[in-house]
mmCIF file of C-alpha atoms in Angstrom:
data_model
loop_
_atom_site.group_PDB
_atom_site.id
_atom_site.type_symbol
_atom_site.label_atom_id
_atom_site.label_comp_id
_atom_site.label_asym_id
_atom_site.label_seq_id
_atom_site.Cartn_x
_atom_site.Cartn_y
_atom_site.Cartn_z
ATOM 1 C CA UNK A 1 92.546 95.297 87.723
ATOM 2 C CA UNK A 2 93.869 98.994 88.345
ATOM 3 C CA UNK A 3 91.353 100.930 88.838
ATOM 4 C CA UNK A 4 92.454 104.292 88.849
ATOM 5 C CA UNK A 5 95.134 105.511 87.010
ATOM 6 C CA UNK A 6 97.749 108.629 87.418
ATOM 7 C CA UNK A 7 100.164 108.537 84.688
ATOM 8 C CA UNK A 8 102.839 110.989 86.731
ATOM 9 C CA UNK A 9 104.745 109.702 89.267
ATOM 10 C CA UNK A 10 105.772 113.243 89.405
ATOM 11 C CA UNK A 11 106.101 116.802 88.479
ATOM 12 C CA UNK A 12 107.608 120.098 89.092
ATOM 13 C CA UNK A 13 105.312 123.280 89.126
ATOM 14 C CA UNK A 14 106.794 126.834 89.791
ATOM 15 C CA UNK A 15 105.157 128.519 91.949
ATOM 16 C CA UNK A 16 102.285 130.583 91.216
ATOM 17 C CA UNK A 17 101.910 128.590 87.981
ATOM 18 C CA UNK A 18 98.787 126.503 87.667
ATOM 19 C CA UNK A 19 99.564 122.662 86.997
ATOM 20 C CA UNK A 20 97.365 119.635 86.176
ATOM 21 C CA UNK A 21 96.999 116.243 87.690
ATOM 22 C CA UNK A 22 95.882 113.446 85.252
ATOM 23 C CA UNK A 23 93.543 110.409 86.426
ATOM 24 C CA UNK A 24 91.713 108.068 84.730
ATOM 25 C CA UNK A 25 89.462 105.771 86.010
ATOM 26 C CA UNK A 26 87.733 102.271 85.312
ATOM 27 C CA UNK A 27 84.416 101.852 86.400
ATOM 28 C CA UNK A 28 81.126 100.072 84.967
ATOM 29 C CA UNK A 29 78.911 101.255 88.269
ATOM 30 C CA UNK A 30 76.577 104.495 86.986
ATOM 31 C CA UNK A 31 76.970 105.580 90.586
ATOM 32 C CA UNK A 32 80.674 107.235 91.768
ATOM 33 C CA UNK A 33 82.357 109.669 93.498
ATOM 34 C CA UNK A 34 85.831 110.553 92.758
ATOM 35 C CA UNK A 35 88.099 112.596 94.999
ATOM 36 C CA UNK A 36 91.277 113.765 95.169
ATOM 37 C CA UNK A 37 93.585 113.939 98.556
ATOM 38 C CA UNK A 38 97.151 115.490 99.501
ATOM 39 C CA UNK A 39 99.574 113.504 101.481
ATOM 40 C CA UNK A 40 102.522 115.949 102.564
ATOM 41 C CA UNK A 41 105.644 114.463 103.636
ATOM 42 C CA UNK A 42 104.057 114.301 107.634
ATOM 43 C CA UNK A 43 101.992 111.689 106.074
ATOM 44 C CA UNK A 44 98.613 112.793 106.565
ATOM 45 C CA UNK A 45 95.710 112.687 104.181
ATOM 46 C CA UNK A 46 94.062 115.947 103.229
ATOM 47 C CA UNK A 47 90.620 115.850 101.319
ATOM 48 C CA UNK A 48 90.852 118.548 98.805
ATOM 49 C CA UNK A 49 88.013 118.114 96.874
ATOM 50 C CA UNK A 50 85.008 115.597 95.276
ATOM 51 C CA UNK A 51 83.235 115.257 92.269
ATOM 52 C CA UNK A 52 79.918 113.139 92.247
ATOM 53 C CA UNK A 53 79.253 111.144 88.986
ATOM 54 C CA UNK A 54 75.720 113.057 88.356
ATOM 55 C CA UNK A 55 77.281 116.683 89.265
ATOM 56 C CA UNK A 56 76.436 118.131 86.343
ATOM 57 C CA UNK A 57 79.127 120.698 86.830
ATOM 58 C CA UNK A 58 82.705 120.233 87.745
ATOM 59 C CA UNK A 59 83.973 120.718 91.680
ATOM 60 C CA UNK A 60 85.667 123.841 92.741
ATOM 61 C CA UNK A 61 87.024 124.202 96.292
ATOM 62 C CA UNK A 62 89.316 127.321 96.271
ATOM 63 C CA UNK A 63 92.190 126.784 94.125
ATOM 64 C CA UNK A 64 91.165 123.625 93.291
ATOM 65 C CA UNK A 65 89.062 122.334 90.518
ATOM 66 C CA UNK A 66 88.385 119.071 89.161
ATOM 67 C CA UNK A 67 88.345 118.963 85.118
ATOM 68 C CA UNK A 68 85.306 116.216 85.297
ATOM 69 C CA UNK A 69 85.029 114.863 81.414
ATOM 70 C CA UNK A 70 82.919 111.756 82.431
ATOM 71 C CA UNK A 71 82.615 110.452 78.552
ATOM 72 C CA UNK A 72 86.580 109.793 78.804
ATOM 73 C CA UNK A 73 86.430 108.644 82.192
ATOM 74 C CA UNK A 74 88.910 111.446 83.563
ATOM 75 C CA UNK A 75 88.735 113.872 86.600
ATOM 76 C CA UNK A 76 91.980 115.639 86.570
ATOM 77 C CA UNK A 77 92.796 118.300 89.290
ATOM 78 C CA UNK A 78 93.947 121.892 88.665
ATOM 79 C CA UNK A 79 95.506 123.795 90.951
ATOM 80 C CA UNK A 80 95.808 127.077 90.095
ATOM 81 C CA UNK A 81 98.613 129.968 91.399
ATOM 82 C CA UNK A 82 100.844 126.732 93.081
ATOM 83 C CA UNK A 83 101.957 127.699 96.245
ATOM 84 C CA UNK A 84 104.923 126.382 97.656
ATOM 85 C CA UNK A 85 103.089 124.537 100.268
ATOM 86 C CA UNK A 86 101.573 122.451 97.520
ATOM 87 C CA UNK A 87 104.287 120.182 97.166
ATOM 88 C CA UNK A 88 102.921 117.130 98.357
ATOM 89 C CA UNK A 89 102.077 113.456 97.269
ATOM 90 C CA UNK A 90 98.200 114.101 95.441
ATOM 91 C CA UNK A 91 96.292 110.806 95.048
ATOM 92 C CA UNK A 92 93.187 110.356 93.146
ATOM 93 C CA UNK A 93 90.578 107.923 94.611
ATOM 94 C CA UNK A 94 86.968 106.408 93.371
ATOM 95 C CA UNK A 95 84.052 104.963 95.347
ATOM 96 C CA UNK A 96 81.744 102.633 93.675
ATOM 97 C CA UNK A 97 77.812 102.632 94.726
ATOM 98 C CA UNK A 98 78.118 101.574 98.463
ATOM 99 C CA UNK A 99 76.612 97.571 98.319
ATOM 100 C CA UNK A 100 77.201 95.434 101.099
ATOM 101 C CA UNK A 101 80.428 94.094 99.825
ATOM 102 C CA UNK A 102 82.153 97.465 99.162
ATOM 103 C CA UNK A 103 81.029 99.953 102.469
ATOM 104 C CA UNK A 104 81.782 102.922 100.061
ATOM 105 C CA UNK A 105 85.477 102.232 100.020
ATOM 106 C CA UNK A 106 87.711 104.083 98.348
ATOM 107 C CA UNK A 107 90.538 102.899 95.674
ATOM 108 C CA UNK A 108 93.425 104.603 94.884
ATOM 109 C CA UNK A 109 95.959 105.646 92.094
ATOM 110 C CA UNK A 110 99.309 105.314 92.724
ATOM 111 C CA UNK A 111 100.002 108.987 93.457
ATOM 112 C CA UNK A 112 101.208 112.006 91.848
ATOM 113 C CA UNK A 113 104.648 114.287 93.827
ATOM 114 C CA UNK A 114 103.978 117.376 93.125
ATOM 115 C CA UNK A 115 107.372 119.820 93.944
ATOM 116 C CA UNK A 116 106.578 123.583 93.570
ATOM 117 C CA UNK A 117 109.888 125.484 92.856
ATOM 118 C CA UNK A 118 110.255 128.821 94.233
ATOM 119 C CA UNK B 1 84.497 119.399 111.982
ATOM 120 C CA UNK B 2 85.107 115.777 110.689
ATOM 121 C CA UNK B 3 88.217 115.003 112.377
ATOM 122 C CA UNK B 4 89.657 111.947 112.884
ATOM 123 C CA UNK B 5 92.105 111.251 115.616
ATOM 124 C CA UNK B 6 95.159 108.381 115.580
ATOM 125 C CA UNK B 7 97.318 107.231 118.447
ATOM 126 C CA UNK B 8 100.449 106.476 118.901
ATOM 127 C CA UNK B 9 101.759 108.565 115.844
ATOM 128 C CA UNK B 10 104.697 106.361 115.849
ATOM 129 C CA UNK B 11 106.036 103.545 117.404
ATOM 130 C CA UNK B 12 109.028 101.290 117.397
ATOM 131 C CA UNK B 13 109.010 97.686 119.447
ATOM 132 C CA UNK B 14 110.747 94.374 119.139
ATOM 133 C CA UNK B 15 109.874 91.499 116.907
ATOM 134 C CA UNK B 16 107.465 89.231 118.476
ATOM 135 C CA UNK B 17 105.325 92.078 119.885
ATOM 136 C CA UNK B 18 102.071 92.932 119.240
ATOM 137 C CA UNK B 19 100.830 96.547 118.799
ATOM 138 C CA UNK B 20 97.771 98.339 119.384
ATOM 139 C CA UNK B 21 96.707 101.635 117.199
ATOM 140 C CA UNK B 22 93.625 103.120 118.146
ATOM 141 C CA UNK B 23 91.135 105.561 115.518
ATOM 142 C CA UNK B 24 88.921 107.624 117.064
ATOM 143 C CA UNK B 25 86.177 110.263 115.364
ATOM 144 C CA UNK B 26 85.900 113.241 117.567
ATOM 145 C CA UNK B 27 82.786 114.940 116.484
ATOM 146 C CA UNK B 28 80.882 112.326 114.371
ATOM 147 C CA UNK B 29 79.942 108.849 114.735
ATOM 148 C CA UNK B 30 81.187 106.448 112.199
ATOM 149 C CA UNK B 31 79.569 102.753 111.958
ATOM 150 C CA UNK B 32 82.080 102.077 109.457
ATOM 151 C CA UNK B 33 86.436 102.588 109.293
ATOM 152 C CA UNK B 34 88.511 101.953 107.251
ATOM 153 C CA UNK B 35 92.466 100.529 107.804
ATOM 154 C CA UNK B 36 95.165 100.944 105.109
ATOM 155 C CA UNK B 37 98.518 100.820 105.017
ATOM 156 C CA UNK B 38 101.237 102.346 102.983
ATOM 157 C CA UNK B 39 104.469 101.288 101.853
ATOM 158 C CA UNK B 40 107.277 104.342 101.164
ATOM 159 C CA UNK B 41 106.835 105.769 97.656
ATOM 160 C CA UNK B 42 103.516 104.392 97.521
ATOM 161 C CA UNK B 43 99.572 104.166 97.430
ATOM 162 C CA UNK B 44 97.478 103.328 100.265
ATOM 163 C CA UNK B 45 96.458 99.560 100.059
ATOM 164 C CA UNK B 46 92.953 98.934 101.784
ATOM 165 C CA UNK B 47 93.553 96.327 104.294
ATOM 166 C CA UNK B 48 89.994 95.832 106.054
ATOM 167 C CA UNK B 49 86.823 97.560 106.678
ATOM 168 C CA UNK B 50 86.221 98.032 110.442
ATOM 169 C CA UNK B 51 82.230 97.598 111.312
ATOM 170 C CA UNK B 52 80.625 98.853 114.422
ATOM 171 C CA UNK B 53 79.343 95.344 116.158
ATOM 172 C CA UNK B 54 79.982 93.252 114.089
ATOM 173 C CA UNK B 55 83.372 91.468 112.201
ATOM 174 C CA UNK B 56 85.721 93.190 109.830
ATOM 175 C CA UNK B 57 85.756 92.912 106.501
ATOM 176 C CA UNK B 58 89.319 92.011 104.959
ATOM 177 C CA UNK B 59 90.542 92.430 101.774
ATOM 178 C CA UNK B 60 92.192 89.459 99.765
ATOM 179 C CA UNK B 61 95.661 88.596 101.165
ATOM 180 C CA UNK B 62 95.535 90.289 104.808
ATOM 181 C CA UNK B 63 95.559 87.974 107.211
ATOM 182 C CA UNK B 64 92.892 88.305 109.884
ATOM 183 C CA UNK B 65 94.588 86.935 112.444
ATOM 184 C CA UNK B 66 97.700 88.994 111.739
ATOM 185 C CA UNK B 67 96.136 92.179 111.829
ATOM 186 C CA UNK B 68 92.779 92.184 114.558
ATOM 187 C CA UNK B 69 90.646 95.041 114.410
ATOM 188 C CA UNK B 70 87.912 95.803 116.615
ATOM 189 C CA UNK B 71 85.121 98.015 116.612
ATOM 190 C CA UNK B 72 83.755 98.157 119.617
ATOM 191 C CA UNK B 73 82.392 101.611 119.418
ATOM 192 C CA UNK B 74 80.783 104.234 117.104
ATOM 193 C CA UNK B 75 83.919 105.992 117.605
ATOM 194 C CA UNK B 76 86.642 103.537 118.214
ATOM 195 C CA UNK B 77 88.011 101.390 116.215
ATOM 196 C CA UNK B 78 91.491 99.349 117.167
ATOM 197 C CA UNK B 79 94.025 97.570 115.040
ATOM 198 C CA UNK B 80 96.401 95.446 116.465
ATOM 199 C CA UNK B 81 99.147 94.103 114.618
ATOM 200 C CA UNK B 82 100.035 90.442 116.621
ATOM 201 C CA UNK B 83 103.720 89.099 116.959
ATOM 202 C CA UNK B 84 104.946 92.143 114.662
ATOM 203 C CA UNK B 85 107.921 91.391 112.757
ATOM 204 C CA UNK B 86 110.204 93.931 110.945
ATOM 205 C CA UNK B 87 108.118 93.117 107.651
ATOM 206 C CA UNK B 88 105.004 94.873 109.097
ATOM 207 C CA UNK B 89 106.909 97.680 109.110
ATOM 208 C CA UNK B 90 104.808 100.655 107.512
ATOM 209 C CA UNK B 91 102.377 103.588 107.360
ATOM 210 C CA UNK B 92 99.256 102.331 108.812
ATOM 211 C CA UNK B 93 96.780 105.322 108.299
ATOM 212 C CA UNK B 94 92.542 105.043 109.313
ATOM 213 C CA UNK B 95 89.778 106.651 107.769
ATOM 214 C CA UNK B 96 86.225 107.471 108.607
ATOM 215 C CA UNK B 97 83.052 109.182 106.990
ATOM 216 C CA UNK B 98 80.212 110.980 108.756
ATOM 217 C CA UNK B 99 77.215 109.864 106.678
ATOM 218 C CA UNK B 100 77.713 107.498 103.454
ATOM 219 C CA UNK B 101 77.492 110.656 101.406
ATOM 220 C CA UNK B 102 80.360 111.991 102.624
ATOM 221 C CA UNK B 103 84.297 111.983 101.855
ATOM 222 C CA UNK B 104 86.490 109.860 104.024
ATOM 223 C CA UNK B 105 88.302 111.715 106.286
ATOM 224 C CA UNK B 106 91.846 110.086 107.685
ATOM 225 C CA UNK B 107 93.701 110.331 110.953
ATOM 226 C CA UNK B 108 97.184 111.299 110.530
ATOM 227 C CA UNK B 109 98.949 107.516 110.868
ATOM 228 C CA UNK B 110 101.202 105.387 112.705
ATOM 229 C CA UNK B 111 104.426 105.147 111.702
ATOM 230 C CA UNK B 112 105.360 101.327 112.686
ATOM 231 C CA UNK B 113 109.057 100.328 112.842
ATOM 232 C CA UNK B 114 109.867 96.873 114.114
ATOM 233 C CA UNK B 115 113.190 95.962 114.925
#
């Protein structure tokens, strides 16, 4: 069963505007971390930020913050002022409590292109 | 600090041959790796979790003897895709964390084209 969810395949943001990435996610572990990576067209996988499932207040890191509204099972990203070096693939990922079957790994959504238009 | 290093970057090589990508952690030590792979327009997929002396872990549907991975090291892991065929062409990309606290952080990935 999918469990994480991104609704937008994709998206165009202009730049210096501030845009939202949705994800949902599925869990019935009390124990989670959530993060949220950038894949740019070279392909590698930047960690941008993380929000723990007992942080009592949502991540920041920069211009990015994570919109954390655990009732509704969500933890969207916002970047804010979009740069044009933004425009990249943005997955969001969850990691169940780390048992002996799961080693903390991660699951992903199905990714989010983000294009920032000059 | 937290960096991951993969090697080759990219490789192309004949059906029937088997290929060898190593994962390395450069400044931490990592008793567990990760392996995915990613298809063009897509997610990652997990294939396996790499542990540090001992077997990997595979998830359902990836064969283990298709797709060897050793971990012979606290910073080495290797996978080796045997008698490649142009269908395991792909993005294969590694990942490691330096405590279990921690995010995962990911080499930059092999590019694997089999003609």
């Amino acid at each position: 069963a999918q469990k994480i969810t991104q609704t937008q395949p994709g998206m165009f943001v202009q730049e210096k505007e501030a845009v939202t990435l949705d994800c949902t996610y599925d869990t019935s572990d009390p124990s989670y971390g959530l993060f949220w990576y950038k894949q740019p067209s070279s392909g590698e996988m930047i960690f941008l930020i993380y929000q723990g499932s007992y942080d009592q207040q949502n991540a920041t890191e920069g211009r990015y913050s994570l919109n954390f509204q655990k009732a509704r099972k969500s933890a969207n990203l916002v970047i804010s002022a979009s740069q044009l070096g933004d425009s990249a693939m943005y997955f969001c990922a969850m990691r169940e409590v780390m048992t002996t079957d799961s080693w903390g790994k991660l699951q992903f959504g199905a990714g989010t292109q983000v294009v920032v238009t000059p | 600090g937290a960096v991951v290093s993969q090697h080759p970057s990219w490789v192309i090589c004949k059906s029937g041959t088997s290929v060898k990508i190593e994962c390395r952690s450069l400044d931490f030590q990592a008793t567990t790796m990760f392996w995915y792979r990613q298809f063009p327009k897509q997610s990652l997929m997990l294939m396996a979790t790499s542990n540090e002396g001992s077997k990997a872990t595979y998830e359902q549907g990836v064969e283990k003897d298709k797709f060897l991975i050793n971990h012979a090291s606290l910073t080495l892991s290797t996978l080796t895709v045997t008698s490649a065929h142009p269908e395991d062409s792909s993005f294969y990309i590694c990942s490691a964390r330096p405590g279990s606290n921690q995010p995962q952080h990911f080499g930059d990935g092999t590019r694997l084209s089999i003609l």
